[in-house]
Tab-separated table of C-alpha atoms and ligand atoms in Angstrom:
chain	number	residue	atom	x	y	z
A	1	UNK	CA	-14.308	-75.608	-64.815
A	2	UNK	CA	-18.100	-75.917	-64.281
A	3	UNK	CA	-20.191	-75.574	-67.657
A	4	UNK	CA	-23.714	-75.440	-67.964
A	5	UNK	CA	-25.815	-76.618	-70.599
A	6	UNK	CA	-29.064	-75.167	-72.137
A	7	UNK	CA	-31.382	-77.327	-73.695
A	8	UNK	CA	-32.894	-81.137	-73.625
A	9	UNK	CA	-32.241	-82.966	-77.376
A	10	UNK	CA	-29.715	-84.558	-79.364
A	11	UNK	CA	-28.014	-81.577	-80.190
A	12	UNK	CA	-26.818	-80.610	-76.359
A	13	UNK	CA	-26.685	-84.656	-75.811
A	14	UNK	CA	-23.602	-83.814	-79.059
A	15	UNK	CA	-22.324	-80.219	-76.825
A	16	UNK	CA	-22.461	-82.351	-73.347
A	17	UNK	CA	-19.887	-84.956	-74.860
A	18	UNK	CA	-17.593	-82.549	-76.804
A	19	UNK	CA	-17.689	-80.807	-73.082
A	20	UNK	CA	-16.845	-84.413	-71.613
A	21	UNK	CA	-13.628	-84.365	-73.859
A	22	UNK	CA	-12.346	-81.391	-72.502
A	23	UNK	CA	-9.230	-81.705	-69.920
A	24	UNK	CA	-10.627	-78.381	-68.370
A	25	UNK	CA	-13.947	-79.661	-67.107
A	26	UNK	CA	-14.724	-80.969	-63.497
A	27	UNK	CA	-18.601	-80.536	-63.784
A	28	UNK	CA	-21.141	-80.209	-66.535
A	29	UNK	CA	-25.269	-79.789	-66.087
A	30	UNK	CA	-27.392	-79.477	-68.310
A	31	UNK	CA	-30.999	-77.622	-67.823
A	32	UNK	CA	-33.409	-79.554	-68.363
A	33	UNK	CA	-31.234	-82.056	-70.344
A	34	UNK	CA	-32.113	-86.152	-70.846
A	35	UNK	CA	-31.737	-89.231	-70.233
A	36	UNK	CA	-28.382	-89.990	-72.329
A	37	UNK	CA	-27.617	-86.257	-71.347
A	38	UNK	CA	-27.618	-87.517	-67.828
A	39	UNK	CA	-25.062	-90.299	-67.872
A	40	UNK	CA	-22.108	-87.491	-68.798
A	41	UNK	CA	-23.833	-84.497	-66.844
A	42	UNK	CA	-25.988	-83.557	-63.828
A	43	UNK	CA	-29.717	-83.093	-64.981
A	44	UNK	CA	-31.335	-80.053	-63.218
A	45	UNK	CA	-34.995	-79.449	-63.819
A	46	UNK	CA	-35.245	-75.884	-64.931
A	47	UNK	CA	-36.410	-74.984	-68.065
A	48	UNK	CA	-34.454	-73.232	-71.150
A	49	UNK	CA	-37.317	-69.895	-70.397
A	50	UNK	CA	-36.707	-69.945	-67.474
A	51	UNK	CA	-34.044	-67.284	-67.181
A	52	UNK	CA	-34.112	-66.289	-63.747
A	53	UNK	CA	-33.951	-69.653	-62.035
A	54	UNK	CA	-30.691	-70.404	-65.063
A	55	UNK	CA	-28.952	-67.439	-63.981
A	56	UNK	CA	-29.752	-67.920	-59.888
A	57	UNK	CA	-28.583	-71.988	-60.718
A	58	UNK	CA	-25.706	-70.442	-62.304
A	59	UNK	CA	-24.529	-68.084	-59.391
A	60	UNK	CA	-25.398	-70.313	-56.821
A	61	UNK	CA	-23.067	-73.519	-58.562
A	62	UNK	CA	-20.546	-70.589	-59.482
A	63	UNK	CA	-20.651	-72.134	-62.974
A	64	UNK	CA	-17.559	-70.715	-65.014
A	65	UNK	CA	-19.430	-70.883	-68.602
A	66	UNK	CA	-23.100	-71.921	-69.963
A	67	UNK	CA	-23.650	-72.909	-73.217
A	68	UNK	CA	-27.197	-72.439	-74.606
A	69	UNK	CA	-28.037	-74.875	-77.663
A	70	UNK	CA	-31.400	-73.978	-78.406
A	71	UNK	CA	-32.846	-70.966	-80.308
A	72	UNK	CA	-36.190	-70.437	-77.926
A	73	UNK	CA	-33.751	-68.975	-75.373
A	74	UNK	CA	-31.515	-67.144	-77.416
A	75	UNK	CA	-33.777	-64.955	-79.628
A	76	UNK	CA	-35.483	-64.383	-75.688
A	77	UNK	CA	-32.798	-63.290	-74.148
A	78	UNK	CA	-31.137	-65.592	-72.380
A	79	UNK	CA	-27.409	-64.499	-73.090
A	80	UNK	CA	-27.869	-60.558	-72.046
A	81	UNK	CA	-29.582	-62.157	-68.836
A	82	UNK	CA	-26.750	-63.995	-67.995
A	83	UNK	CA	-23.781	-61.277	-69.174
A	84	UNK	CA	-26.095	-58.581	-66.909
A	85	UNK	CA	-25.523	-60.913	-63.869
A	86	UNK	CA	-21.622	-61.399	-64.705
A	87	UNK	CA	-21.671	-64.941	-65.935
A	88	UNK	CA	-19.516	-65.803	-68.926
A	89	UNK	CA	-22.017	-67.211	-71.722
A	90	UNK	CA	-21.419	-69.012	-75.385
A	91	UNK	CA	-24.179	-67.705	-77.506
A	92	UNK	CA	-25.440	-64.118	-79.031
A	93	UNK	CA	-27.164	-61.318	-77.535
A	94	UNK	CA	-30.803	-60.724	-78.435
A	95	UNK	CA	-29.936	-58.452	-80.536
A	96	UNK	CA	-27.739	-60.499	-82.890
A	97	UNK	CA	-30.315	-64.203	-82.536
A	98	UNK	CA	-32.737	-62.030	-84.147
A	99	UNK	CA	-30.986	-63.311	-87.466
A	100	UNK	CA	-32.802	-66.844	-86.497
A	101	UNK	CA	-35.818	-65.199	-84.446
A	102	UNK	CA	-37.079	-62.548	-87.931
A	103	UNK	CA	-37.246	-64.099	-91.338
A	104	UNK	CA	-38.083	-60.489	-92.362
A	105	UNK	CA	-34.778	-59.025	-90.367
A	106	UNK	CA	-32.766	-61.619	-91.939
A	107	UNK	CA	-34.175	-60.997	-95.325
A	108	UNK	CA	-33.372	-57.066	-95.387
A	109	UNK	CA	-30.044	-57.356	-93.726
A	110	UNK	CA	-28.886	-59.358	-97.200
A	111	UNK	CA	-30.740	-56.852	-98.811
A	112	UNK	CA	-29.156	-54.138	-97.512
A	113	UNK	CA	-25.376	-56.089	-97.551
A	114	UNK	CA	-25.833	-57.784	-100.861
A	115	UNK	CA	-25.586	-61.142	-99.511
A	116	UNK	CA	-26.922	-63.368	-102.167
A	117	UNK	CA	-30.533	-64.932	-101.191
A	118	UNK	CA	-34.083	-65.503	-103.113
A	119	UNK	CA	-35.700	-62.614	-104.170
A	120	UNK	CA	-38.204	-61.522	-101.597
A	121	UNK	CA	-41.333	-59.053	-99.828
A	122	UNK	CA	-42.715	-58.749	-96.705
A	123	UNK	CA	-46.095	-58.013	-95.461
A	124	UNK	CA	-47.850	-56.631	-92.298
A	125	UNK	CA	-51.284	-57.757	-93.767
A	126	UNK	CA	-52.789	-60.907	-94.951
A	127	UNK	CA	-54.966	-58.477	-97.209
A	128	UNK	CA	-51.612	-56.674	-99.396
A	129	UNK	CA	-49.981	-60.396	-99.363
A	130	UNK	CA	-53.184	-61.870	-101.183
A	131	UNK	CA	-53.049	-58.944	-103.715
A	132	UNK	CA	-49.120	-59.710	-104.259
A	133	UNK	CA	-49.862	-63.081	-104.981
A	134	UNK	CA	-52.683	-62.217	-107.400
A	135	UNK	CA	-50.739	-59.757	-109.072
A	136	UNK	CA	-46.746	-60.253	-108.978
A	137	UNK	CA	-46.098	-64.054	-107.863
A	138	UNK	CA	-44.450	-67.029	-110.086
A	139	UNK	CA	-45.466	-70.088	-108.835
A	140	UNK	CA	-44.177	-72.460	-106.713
A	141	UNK	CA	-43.486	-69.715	-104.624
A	142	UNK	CA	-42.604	-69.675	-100.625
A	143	UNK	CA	-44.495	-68.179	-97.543
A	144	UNK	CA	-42.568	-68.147	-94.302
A	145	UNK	CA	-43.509	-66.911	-91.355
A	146	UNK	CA	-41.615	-64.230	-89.936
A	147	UNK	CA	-40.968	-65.667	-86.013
A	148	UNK	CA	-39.554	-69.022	-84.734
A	149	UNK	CA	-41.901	-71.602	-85.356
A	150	UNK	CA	-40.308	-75.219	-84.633
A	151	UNK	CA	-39.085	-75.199	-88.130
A	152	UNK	CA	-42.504	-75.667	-89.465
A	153	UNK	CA	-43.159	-71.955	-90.722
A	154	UNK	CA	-42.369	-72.495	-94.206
A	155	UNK	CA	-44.779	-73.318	-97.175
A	156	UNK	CA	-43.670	-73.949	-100.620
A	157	UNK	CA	-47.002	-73.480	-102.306
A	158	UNK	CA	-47.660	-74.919	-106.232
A	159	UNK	CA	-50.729	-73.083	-106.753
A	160	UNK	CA	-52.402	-69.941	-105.996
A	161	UNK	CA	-55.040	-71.407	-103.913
A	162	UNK	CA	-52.310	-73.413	-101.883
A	163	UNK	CA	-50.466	-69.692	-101.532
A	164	UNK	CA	-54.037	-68.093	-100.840
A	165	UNK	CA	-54.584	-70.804	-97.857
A	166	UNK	CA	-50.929	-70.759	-96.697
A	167	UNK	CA	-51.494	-66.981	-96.047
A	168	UNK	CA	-54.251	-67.685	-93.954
A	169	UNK	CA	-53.375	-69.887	-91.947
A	170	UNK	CA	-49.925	-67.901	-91.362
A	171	UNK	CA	-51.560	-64.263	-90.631
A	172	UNK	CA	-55.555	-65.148	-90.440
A	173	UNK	CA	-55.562	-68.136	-88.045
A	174	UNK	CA	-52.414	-67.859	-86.864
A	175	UNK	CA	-51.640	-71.399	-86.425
A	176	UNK	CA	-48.015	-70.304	-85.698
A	177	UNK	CA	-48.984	-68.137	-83.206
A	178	UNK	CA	-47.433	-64.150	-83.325
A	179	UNK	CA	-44.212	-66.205	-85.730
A	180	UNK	CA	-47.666	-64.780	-87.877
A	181	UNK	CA	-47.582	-61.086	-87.186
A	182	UNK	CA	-45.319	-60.477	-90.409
A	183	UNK	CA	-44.562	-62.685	-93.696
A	184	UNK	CA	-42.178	-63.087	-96.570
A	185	UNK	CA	-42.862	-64.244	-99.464
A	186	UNK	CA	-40.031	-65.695	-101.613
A	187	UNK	CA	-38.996	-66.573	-104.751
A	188	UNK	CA	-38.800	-70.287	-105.040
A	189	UNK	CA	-34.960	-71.795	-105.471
A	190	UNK	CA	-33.632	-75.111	-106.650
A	191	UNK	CA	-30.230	-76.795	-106.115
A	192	UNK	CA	-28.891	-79.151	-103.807
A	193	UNK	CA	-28.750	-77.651	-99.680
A	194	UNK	CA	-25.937	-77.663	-97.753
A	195	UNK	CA	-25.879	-76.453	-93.891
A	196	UNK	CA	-22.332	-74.772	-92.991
A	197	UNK	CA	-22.144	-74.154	-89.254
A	198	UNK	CA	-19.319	-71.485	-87.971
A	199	UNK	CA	-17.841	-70.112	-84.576
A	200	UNK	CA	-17.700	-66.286	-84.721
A	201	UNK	CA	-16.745	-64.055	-81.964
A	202	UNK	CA	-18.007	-60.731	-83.101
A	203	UNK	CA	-15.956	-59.986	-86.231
A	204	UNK	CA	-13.833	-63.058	-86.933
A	205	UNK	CA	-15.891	-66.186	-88.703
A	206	UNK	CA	-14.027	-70.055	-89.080
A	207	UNK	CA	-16.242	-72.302	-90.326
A	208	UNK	CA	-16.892	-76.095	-89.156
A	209	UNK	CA	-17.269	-78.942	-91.227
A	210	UNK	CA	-20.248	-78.740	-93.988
A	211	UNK	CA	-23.388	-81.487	-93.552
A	212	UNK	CA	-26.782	-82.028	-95.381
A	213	UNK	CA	-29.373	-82.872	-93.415
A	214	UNK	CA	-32.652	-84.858	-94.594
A	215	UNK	CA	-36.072	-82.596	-93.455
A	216	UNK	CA	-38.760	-85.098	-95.029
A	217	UNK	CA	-40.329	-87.756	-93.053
A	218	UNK	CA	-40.187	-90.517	-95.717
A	219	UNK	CA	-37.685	-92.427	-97.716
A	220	UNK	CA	-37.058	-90.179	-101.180
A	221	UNK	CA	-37.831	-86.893	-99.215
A	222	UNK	CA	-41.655	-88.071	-99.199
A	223	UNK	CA	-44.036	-87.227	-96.037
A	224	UNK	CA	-44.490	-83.646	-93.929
A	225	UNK	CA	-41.532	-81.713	-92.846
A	226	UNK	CA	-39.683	-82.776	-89.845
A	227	UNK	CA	-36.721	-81.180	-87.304
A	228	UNK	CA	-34.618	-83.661	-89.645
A	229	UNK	CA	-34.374	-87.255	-90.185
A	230	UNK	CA	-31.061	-87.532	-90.269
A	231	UNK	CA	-27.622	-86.008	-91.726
A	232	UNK	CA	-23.840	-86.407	-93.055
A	233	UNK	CA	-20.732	-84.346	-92.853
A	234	UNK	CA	-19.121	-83.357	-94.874
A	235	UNK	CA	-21.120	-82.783	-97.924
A	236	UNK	CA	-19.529	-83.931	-101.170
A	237	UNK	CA	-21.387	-81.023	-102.688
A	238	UNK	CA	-19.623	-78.219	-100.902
A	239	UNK	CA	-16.413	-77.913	-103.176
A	240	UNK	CA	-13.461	-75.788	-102.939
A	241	UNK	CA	-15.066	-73.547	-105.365
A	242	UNK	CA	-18.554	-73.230	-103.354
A	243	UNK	CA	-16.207	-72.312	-100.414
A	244	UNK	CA	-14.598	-69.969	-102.022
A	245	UNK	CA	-17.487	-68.471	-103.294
A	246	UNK	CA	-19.402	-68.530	-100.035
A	247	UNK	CA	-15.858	-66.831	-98.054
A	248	UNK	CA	-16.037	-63.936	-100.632
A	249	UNK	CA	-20.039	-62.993	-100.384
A	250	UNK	CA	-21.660	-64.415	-97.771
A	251	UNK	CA	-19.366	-66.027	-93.965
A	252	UNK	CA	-17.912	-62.851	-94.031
A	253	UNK	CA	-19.776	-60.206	-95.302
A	254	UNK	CA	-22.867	-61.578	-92.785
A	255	UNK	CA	-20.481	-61.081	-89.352
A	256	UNK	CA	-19.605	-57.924	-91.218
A	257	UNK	CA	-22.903	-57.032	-91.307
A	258	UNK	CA	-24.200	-57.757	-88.521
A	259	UNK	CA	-21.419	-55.553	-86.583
A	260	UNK	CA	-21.841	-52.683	-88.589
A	261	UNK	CA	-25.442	-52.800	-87.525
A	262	UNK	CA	-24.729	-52.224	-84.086
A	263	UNK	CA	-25.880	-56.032	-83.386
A	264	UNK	CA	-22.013	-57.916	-82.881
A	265	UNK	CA	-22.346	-61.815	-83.247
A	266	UNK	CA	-20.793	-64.144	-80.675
A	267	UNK	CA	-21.645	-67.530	-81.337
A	268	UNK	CA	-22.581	-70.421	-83.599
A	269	UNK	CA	-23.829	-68.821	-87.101
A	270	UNK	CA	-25.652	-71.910	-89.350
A	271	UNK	CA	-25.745	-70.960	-92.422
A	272	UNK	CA	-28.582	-73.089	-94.527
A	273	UNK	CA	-27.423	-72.749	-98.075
A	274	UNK	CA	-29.261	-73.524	-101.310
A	275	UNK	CA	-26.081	-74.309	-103.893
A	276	UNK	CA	-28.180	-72.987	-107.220
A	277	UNK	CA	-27.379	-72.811	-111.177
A	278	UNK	CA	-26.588	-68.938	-110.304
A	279	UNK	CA	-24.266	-69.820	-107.062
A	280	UNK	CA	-24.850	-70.225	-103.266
A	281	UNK	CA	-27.615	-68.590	-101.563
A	282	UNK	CA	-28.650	-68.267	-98.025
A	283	UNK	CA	-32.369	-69.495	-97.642
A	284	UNK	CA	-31.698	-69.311	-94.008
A	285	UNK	CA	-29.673	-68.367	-90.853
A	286	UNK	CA	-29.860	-69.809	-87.487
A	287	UNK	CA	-28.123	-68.703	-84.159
A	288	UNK	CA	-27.175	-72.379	-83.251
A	289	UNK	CA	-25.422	-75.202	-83.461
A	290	UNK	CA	-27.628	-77.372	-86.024
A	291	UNK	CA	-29.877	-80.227	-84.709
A	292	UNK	CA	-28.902	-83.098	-86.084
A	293	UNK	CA	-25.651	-81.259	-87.790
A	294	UNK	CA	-23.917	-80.717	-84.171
A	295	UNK	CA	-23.802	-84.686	-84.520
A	296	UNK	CA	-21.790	-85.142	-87.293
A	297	UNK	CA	-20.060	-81.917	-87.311
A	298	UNK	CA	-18.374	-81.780	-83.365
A	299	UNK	CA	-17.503	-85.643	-83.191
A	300	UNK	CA	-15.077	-85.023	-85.537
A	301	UNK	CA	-13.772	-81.861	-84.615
A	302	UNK	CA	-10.539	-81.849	-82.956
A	303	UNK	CA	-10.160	-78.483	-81.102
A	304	UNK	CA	-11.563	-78.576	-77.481
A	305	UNK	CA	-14.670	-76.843	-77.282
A	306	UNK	CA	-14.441	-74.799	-74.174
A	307	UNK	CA	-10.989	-73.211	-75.987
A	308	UNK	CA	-13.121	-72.591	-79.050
A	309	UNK	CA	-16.435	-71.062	-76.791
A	310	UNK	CA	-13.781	-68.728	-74.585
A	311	UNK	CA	-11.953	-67.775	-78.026
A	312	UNK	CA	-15.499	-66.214	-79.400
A	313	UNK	CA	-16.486	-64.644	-76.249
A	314	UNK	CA	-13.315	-63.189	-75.757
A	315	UNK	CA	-12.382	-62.402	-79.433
A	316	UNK	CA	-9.765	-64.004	-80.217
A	317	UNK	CA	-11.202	-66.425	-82.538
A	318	UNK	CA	-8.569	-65.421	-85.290
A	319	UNK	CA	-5.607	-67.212	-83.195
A	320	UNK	CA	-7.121	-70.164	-83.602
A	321	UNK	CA	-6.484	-73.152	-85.718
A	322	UNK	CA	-10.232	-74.357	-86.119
A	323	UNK	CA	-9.577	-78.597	-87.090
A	324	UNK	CA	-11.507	-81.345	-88.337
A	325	UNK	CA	-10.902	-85.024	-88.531
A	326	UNK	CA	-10.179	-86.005	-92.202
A	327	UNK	CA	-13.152	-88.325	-92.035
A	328	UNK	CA	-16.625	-88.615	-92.101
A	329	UNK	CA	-19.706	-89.184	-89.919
A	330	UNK	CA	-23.458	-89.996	-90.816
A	331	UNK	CA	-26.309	-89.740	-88.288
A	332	UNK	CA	-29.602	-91.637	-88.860
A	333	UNK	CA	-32.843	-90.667	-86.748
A	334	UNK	CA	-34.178	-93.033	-84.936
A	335	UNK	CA	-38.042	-91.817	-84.531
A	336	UNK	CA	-41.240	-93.233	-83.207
A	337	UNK	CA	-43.930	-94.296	-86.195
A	338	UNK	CA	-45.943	-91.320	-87.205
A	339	UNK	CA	-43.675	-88.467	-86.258
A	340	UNK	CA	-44.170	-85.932	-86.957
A	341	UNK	CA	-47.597	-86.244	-86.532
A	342	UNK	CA	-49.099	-88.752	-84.184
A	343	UNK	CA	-47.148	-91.030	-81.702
A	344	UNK	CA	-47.011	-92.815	-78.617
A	345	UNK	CA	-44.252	-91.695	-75.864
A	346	UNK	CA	-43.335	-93.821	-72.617
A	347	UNK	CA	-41.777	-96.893	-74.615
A	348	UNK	CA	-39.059	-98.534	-72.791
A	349	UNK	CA	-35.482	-98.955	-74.899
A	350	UNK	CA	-33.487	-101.926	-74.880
A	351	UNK	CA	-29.841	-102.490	-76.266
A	352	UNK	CA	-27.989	-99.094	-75.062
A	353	UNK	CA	-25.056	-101.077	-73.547
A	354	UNK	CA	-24.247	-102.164	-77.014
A	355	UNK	CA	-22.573	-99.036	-77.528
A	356	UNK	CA	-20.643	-98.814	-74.844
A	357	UNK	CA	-16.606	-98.793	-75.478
A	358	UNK	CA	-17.110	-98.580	-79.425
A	359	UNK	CA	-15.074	-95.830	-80.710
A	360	UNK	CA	-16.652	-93.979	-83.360
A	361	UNK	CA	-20.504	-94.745	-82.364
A	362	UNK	CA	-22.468	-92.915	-80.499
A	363	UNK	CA	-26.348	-92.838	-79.385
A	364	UNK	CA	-27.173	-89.226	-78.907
A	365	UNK	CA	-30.659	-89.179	-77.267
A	366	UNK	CA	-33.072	-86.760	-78.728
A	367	UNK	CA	-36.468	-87.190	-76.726
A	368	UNK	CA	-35.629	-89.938	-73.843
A	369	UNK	CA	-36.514	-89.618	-69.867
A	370	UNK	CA	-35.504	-91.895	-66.725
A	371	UNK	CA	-38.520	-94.142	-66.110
A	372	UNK	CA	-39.506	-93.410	-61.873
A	373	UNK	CA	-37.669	-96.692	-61.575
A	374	UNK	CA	-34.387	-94.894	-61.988
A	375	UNK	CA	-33.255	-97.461	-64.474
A	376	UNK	CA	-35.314	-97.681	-67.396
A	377	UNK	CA	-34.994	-95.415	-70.501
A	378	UNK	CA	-38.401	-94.737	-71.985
A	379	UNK	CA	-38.862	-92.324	-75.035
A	380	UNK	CA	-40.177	-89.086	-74.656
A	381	UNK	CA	-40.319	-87.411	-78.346
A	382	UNK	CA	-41.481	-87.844	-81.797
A	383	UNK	CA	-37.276	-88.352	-82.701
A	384	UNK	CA	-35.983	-90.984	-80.143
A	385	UNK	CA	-32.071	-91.176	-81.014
A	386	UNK	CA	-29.824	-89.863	-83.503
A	387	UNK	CA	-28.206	-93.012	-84.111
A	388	UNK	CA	-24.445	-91.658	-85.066
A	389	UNK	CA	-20.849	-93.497	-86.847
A	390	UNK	CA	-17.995	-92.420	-88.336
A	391	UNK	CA	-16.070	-93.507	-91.061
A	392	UNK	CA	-12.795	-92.948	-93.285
A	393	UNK	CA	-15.322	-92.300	-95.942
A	394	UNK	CA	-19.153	-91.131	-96.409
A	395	UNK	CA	-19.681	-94.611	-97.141
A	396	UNK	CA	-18.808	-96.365	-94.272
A	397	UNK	CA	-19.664	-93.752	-92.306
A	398	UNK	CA	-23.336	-94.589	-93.578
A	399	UNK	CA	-22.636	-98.398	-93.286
A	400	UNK	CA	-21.349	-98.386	-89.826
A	401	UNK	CA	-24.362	-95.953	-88.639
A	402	UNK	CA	-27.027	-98.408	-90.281
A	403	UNK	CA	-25.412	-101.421	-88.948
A	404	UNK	CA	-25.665	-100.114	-85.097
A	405	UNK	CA	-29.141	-98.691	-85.687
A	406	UNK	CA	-30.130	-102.417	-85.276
A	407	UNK	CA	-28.291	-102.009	-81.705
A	408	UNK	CA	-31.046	-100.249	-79.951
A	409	UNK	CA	-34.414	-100.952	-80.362
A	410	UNK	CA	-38.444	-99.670	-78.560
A	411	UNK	CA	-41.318	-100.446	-80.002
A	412	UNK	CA	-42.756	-98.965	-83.364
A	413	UNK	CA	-38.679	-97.933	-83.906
A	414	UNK	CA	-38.957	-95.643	-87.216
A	415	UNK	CA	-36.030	-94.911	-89.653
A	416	UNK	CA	-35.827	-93.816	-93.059
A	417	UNK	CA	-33.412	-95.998	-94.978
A	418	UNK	CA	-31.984	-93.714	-97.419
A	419	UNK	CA	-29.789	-91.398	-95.235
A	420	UNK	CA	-26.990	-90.333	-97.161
A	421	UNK	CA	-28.440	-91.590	-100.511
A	422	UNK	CA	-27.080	-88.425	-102.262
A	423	UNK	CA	-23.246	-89.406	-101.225
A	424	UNK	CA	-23.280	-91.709	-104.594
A	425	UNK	CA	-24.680	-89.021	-106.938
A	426	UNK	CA	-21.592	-87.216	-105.703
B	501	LIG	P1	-35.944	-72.516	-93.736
B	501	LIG	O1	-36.522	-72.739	-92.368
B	501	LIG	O2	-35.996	-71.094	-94.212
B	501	LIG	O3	-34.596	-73.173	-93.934
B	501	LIG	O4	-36.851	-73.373	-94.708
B	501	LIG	C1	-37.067	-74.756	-94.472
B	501	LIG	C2	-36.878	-75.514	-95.765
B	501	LIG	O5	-37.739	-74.992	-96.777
B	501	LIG	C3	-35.474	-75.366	-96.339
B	501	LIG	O6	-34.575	-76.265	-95.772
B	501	LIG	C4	-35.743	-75.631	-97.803
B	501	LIG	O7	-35.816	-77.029	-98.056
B	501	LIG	C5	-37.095	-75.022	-98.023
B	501	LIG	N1	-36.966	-73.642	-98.532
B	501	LIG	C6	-36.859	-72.503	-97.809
B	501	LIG	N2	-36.742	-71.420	-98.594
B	501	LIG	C7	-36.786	-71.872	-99.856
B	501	LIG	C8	-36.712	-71.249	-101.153
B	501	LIG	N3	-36.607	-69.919	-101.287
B	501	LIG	N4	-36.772	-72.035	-102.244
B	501	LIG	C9	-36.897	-73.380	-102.119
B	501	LIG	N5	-36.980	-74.028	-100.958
B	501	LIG	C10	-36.930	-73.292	-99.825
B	502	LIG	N1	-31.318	-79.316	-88.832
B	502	LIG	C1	-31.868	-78.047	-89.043
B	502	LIG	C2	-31.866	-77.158	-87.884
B	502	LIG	O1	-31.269	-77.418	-86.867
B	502	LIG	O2	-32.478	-76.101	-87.964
């Protein structure tokens, strides 16, 4: 088989070797990709929006199935462009991404299905979202805008000035662009977050291994927001009886959903879960494999892919025994100082070799390019490498990841140290 890749960071780097593994591929590319991506796959320089010159690539290379990892592409389109022209694709339809691509779609679909989330509202204008929060809000309270905005469209807001300036920025200025044009405001939650990715293939959902990923900058979850510092799998904090919970009102009841809506879900679902005094609630879907959570979660999952992508796409997702190693696996971001918000690019990397032939290591690259020279890695993004180990346990899993962070090294190398801290408050 020939598979084709969408997308250009760690998590496709995580897709490209899962594809590697598979007896049934000859060829895989990758558009746009990287420079790790490159060393399993063949690079081509077309862009994830750029859906014509994907789907010409595609019938020109007569690729037999493209995988798209990023969102971007996926709330556009980029699936129904692709089935149009005949070409088997792993990810939803347009109509069925919108889960990632509205916050305020999202919000009424649990709404309307009883899936259990934080109370919410939505406005159309800055002006009846300032008199809500004069009127009706508790504080700390949430504003997220409704599009996709890099992850970066939520503001948990302490005060009512802080809420009064978050809405202006969101629908006034529109720093987040037309993600902007609508807003909910939610009720705040607390608990510990788990992310619990799944395959689906329009009305059957298994899910994959759980994970907790690590959004803040700075050791103790200090500093801005970022795509995610790092991650482990699986979380000690999803128990049998969260599981159970989380079958009965939410995996299921969300494909359910989502078909009876006319809008049938073929894909990765990622369901970001806030595990509260009251139960599990979703604070968020995506449409996606999980970046960094694809690390942690497909290393150890024993199924070939390209079985598990053809069993969604052609539904027949319940005959299949969905398995995970009995194991664990920690990730740790390696980033450049001052991501996310000021930092140099170009640096060459040294030390790559060092993970050559070591079983159970990896050095997924997140934001890396070939120097002109051909040779040289340099980095190209705020997060460098997602610096990945497994383990028999969380523990060593964490210890084996740290140790071969000190493998690879660029200048102004940035790490938290904490990664997987919450593994002994389990
Ligand atoms: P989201 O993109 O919706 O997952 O939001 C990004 C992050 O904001 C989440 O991972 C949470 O840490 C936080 N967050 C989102 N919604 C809420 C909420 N209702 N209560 C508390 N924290 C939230
Ligand atoms: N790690 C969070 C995300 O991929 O959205």
């Amino acid at each position: 088989m020939k598979v084709l890749i969408i997308g250009s960071g760690g998590r496709e780097h995580a897709i490209a070797m899962s594809v590697a593994k598979s007896d049934r591929v000859d060829q895989i590319y990758c558009a746009p990709g990287n420079a790790g991506i490159g060393q399993i796959a063949e690079c081509v320089p077309i862009g994830a929006m750029e859906f014509d010159k994907i789907r010409d690539f595609a019938q020109e290379k007569a690729i037999d199935l493209v995988i798209v990892g990023m969102d971007d592409p996926l709330v556009g389109g980029l699936v129904d462009v692709l089935e149009e022209a005949g070409i088997r694709t792993f990810g939803p339809r347009k109509n069925a991404a919108i889960i990632e691509g509205s916050k305020a779609f999202s919000k009424e679909l649990m709404k309307k299905y009883q899936i259990p989330t934080a109370a919410y509202e939505t406005f159309d204008e800055a002006e009846d979202a300032l008199e809500y929060l004069h009127t009706k809000a508790k504080f700390p309270i949430v504003l997220k805008a409704d599009g996709l905005a890099l992850g970066k469209g939520v503001l948990i807001c302490n005060t009512l000035q802080e809420a009064e300036d978050g809405v202006c920025a969101i629908m006034t200025e529109r720093k987040f662009g037309s993600a902007g044009n609508r807003l909910v405001i939610e009720e705040f939650l607390t608990g510990r977050e788990v992310s619990v990715l799944s395959f689906v293939d329009g009305k059957t959902i298994k899910i994959m291994s759980s994970a907790q990923d690590h959004k803040r900058a700075q050791d103790g979850d200090k500093g801005p927001n970022t795509g995610g510092m790092g991650n482990f799998s699986p979380s000690p904090f999803y128990t049998k009886e969260v599981d159970e919970f989380c079958q009965k009102h939410i995996y299921q009841a969300t494909v359910d959903a989502l078909a009876e809506e006319g809008r049938p879900f073929c894909g990765v679902i990622f369901f970001g879960l806030m595990l509260t005094a009251d139960g599990p609630k979703v604070l968020e879907y995506n449409a996606r494999f999980g970046d960094p959570e694809a690390q942690v979660v497909l290393c150890r999952m024993k199924n070939d892919i390209i079985d598990v992508c053809e069993a969604c796409i052609d539904g027949t997702l319940s005959d299949l025994d969905l398995m995970f190693e009995d194991n664990a696996a920690v990730c740790v971001v390696l980033a450049s100082e001052g991501y996310p918000v000021k930092y140099e690019k170009g640096l060459p990397v040294s030390g790559l070799e060092n993970f050559e032939g070591k079983d159970g290591y990896y050095c997924f690259h997140a934001g890396t390019k070939l120097a002109e020279d051909g040779n040289t890695i340099l980095t190209n993004g705020g997060r460098v490498f997602g610096v990945t180990a497994k383990g028999a346990t969380l523990q060593e899993a964490r210890a084996n990841a740290y140790a071969a962070t000190e493998w690879v090294d660029f200048a102004n190398k940035y790490m938290r140290h904490d990664i997987g801290k919450a593994i002994d408050e389990a």
